[in-house]
PDB file of C-alpha atoms in Angstrom:
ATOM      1  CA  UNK A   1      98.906  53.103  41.649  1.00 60.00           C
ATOM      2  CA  UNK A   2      99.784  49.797  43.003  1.00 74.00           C
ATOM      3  CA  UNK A   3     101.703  49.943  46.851  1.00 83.00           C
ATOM      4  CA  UNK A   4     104.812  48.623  46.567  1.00 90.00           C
ATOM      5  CA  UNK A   5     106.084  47.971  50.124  1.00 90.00           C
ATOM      6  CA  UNK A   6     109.589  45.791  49.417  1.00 95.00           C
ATOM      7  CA  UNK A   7     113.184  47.630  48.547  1.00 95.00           C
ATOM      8  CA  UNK A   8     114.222  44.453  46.330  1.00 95.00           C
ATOM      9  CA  UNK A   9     111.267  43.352  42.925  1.00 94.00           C
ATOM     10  CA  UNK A  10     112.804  40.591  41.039  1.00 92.00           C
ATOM     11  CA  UNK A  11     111.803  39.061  37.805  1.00 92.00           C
ATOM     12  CA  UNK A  12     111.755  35.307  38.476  1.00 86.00           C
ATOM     13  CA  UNK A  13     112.113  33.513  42.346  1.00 84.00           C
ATOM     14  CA  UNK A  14     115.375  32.438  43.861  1.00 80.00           C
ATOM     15  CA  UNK A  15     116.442  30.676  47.112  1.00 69.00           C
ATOM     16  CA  UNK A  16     119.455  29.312  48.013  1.00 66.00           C
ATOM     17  CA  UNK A  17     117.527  25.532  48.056  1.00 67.00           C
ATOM     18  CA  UNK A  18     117.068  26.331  44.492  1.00 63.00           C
ATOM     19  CA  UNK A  19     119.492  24.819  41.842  1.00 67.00           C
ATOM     20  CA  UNK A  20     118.518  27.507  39.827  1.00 71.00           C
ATOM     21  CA  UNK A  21     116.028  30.827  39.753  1.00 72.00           C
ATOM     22  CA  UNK A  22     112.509  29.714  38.871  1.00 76.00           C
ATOM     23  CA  UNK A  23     109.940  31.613  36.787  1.00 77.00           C
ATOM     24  CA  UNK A  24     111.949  34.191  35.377  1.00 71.00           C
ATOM     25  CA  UNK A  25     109.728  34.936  32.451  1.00 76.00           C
ATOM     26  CA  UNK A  26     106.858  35.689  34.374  1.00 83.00           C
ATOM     27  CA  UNK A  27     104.997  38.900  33.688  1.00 87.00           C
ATOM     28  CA  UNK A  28     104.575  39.676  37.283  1.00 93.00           C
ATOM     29  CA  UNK A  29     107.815  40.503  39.861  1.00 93.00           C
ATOM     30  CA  UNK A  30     109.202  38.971  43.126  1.00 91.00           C
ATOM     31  CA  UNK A  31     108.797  40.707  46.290  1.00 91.00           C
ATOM     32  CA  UNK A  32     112.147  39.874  47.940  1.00 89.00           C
ATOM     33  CA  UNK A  33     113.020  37.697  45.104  1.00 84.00           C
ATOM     34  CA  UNK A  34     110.848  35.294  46.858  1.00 86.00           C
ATOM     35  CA  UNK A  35     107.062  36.199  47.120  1.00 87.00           C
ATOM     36  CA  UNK A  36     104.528  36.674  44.167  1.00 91.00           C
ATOM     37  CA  UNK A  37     102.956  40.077  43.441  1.00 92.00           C
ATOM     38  CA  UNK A  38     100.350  41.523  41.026  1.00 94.00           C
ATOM     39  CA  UNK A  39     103.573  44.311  40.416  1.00 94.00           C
ATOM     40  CA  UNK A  40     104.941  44.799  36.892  1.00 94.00           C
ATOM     41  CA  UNK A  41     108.225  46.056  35.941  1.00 94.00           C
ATOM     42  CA  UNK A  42     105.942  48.815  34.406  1.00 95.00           C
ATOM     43  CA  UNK A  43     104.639  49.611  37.912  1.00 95.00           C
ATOM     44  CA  UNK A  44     107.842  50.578  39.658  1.00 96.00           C
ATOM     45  CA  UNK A  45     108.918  54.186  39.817  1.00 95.00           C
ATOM     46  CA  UNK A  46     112.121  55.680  38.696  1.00 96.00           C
ATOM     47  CA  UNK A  47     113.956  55.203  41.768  1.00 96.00           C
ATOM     48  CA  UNK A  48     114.141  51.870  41.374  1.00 97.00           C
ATOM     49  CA  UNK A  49     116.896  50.628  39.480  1.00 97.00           C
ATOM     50  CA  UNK A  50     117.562  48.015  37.210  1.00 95.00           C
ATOM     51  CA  UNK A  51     120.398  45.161  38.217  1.00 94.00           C
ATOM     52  CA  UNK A  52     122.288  41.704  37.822  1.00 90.00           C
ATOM     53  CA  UNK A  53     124.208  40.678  41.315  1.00 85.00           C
ATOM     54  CA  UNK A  54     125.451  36.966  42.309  1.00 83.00           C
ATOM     55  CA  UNK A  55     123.407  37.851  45.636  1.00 83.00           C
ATOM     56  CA  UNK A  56     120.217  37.205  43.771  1.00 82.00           C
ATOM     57  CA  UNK A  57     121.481  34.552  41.423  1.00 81.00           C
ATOM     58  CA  UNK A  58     121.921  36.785  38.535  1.00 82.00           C
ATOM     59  CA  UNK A  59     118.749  37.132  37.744  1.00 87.00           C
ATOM     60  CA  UNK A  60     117.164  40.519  37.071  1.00 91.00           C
ATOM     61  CA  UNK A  61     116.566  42.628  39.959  1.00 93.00           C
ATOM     62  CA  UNK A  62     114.905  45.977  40.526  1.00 96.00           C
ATOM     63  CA  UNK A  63     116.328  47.925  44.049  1.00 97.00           C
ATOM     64  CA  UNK A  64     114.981  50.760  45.538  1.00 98.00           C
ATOM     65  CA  UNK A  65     117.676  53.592  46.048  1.00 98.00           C
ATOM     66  CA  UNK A  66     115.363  56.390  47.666  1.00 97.00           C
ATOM     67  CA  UNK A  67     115.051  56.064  51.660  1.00 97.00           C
ATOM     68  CA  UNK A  68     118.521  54.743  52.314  1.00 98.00           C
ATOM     69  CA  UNK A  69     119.966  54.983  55.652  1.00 97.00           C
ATOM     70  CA  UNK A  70     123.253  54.253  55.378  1.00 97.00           C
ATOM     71  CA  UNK A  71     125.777  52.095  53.307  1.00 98.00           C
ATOM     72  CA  UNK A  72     129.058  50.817  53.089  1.00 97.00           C
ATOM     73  CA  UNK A  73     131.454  49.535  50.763  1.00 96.00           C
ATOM     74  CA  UNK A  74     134.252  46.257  51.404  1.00 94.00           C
ATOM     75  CA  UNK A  75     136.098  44.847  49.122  1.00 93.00           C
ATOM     76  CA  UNK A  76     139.199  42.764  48.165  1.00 90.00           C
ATOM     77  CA  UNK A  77     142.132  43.567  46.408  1.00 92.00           C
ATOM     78  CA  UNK A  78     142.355  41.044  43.698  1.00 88.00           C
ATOM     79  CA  UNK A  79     142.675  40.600  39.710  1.00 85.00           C
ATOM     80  CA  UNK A  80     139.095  42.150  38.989  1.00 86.00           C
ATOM     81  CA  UNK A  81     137.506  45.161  39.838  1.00 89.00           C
ATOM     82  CA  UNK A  82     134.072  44.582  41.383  1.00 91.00           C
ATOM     83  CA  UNK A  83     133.655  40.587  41.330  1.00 89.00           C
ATOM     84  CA  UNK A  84     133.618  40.336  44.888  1.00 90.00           C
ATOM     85  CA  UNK A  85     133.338  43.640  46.520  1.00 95.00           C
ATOM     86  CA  UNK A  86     130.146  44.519  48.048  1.00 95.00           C
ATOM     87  CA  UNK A  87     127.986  47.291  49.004  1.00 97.00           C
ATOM     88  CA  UNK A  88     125.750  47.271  51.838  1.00 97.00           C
ATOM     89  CA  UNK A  89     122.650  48.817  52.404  1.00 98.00           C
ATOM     90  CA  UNK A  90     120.200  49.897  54.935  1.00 98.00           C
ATOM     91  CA  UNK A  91     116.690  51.544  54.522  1.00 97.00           C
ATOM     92  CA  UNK A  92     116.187  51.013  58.445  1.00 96.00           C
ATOM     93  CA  UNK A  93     119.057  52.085  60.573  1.00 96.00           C
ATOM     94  CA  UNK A  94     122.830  52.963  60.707  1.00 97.00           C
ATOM     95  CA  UNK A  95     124.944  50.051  59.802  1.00 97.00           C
ATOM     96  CA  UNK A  96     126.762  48.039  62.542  1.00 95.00           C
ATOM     97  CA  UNK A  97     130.040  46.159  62.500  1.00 93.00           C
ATOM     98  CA  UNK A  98     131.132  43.397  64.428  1.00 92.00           C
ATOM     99  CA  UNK A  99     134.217  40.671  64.133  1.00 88.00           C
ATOM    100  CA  UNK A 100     134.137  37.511  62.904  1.00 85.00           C
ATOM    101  CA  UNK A 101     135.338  34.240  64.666  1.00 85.00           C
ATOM    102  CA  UNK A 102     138.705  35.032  62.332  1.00 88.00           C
ATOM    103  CA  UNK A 103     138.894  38.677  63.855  1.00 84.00           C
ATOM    104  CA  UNK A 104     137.753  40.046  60.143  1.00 84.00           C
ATOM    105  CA  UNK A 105     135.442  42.732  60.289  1.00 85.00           C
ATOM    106  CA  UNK A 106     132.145  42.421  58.620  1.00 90.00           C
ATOM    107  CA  UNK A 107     128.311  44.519  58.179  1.00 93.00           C
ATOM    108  CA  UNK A 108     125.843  42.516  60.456  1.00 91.00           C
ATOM    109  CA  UNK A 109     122.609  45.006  60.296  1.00 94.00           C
ATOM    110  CA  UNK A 110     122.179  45.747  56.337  1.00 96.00           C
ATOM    111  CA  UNK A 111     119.150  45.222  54.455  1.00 96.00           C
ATOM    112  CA  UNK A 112     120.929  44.020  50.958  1.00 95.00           C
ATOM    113  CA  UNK A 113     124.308  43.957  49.648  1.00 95.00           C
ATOM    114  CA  UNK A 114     124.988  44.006  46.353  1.00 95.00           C
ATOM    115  CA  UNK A 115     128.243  42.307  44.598  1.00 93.00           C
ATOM    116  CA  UNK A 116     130.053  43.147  41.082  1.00 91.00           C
ATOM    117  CA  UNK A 117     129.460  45.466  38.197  1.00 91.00           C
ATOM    118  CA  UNK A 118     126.238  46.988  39.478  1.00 94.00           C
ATOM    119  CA  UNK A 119     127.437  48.717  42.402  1.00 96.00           C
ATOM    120  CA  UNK A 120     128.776  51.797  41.134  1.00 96.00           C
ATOM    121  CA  UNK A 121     125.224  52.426  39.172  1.00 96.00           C
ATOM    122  CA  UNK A 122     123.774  51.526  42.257  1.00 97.00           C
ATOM    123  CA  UNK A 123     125.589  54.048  44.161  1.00 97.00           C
ATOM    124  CA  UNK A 124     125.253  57.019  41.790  1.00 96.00           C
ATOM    125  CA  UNK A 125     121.305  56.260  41.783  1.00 97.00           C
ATOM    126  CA  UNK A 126     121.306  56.494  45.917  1.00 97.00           C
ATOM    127  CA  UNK A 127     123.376  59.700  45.809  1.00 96.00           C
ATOM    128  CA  UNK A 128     120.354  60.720  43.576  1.00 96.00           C
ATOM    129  CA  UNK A 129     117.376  59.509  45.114  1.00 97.00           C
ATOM    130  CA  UNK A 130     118.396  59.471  49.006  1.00 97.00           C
ATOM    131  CA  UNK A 131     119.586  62.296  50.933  1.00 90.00           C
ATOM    132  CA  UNK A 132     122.802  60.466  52.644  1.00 95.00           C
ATOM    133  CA  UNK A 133     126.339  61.418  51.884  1.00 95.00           C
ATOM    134  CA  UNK A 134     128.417  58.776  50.043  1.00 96.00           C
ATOM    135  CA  UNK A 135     131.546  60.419  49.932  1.00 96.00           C
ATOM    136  CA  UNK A 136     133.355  57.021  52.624  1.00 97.00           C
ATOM    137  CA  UNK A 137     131.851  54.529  50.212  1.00 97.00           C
ATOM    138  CA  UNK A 138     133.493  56.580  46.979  1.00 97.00           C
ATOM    139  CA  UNK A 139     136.869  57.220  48.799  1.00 97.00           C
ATOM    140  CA  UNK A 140     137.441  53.562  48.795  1.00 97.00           C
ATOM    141  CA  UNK A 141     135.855  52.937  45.580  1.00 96.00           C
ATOM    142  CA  UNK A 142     138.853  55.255  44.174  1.00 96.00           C
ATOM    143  CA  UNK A 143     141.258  53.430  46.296  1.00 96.00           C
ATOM    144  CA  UNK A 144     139.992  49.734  44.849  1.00 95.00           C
ATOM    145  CA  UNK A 145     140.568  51.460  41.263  1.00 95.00           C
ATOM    146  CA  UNK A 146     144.037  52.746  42.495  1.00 94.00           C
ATOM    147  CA  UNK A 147     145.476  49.616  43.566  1.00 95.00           C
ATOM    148  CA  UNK A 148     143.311  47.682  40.955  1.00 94.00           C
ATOM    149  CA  UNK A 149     145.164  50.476  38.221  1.00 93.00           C
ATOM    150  CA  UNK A 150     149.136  49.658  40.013  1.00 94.00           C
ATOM    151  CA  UNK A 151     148.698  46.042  40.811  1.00 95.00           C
ATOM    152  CA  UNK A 152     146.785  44.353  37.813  1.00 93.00           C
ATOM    153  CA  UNK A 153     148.098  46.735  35.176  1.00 92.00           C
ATOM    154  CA  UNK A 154     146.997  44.006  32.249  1.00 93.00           C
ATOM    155  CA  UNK A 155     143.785  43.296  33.452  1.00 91.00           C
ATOM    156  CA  UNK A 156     143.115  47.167  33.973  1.00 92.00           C
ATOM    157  CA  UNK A 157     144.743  48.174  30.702  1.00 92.00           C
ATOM    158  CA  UNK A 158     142.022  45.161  29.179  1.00 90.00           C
ATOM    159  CA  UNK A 159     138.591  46.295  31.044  1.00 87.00           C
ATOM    160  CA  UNK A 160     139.531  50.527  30.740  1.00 89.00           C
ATOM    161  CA  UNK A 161     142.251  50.805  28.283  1.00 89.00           C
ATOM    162  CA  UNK A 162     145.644  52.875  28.497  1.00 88.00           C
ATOM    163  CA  UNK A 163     144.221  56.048  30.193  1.00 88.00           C
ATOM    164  CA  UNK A 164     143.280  57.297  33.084  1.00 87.00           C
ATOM    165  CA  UNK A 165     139.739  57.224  34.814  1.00 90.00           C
ATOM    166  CA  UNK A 166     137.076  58.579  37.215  1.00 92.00           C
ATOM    167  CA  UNK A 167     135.249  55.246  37.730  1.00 93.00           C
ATOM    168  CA  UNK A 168     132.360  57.154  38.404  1.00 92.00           C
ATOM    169  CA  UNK A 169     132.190  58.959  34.858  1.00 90.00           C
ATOM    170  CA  UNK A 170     132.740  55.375  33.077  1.00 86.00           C
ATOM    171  CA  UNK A 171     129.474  54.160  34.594  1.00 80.00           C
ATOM    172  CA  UNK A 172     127.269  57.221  33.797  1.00 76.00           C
TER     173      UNK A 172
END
């Protein structure tokens, strides 16, 4: 069995220098997104998951979701549902929160966020793999899909259709 000693494996390298990810067809995965390994997709257990996330450039990424910490959930109440809502991680310590210089409030001590459509898969797979309750982060999850559901009532009825929904059963 090969150690794997990184929460984040991703198929190709990215940096924020970079234009665009390099060596996404590799056969071998990116610690961190940004160092080498001898580690195949093949090689990673189950409780690493499979995502997509602007934070790594959109390329394929494989996250750990046993040995959380703790995690948190922000978002913005806007025309689309995930886009640019994020959830934080930590396999270390308890997040922290501090201010910004425009007195918004903001996660300084997380390990990875994760933006968009993976989250909620993301979030099922750490309530399955980690022993930390997630009940804060899915009490404004159903809030985001409230106001999302009253306030963009086209773009809802488009992505989920004329019914009602537990956003958590659409993404099992």
């Amino acid at each position: 069995m090969k150690r794997l000693n990184s929460f984040l494996y991703t198929k190709g390298k990215y940096d924020r220098s970079y234009r665009r990810p390099v060596d996404t067809n590799a056969k071998y995965l990116y610690s961190k997104g940004r160092y080498k390994t001898k580690i195949a997709k093949e090689d990673l257990p189950e409780d690493y998951i499979e995502f997509n996330s602007r934070v790594i450039q959109y390329i394929t990424g494989y996250l750990k979701t046993s040995g959380v910490v703790d995690i948190d959930y922000t978002y913005f109440l806007e025309n689309h549902i995930f886009k640019d809502d994020y959830l934080y991680i930590s396999y270390k310590e308890k997040l922290k929160k501090d201010k910004t210089s425009y007195g918004r409030e903001r996660i300084v001590n997380y390990d990875i966020c994760i933006c968009g459509n993976d989250i909620i898969p993301i979030l099922l797979a750490i309530e399955k793999n980690s022993n930390i309750n997630i009940n804060k982060v899915k009490e404004k999850i159903y809030y985001k899909v409230s106001w999302y559901k009253e306030n963009c009532k086209d773009e809802y009825t488009r992505v989920f259709g004329n019914r009602d929904i537990d956003i958590f059963e659409e993404y099992k």
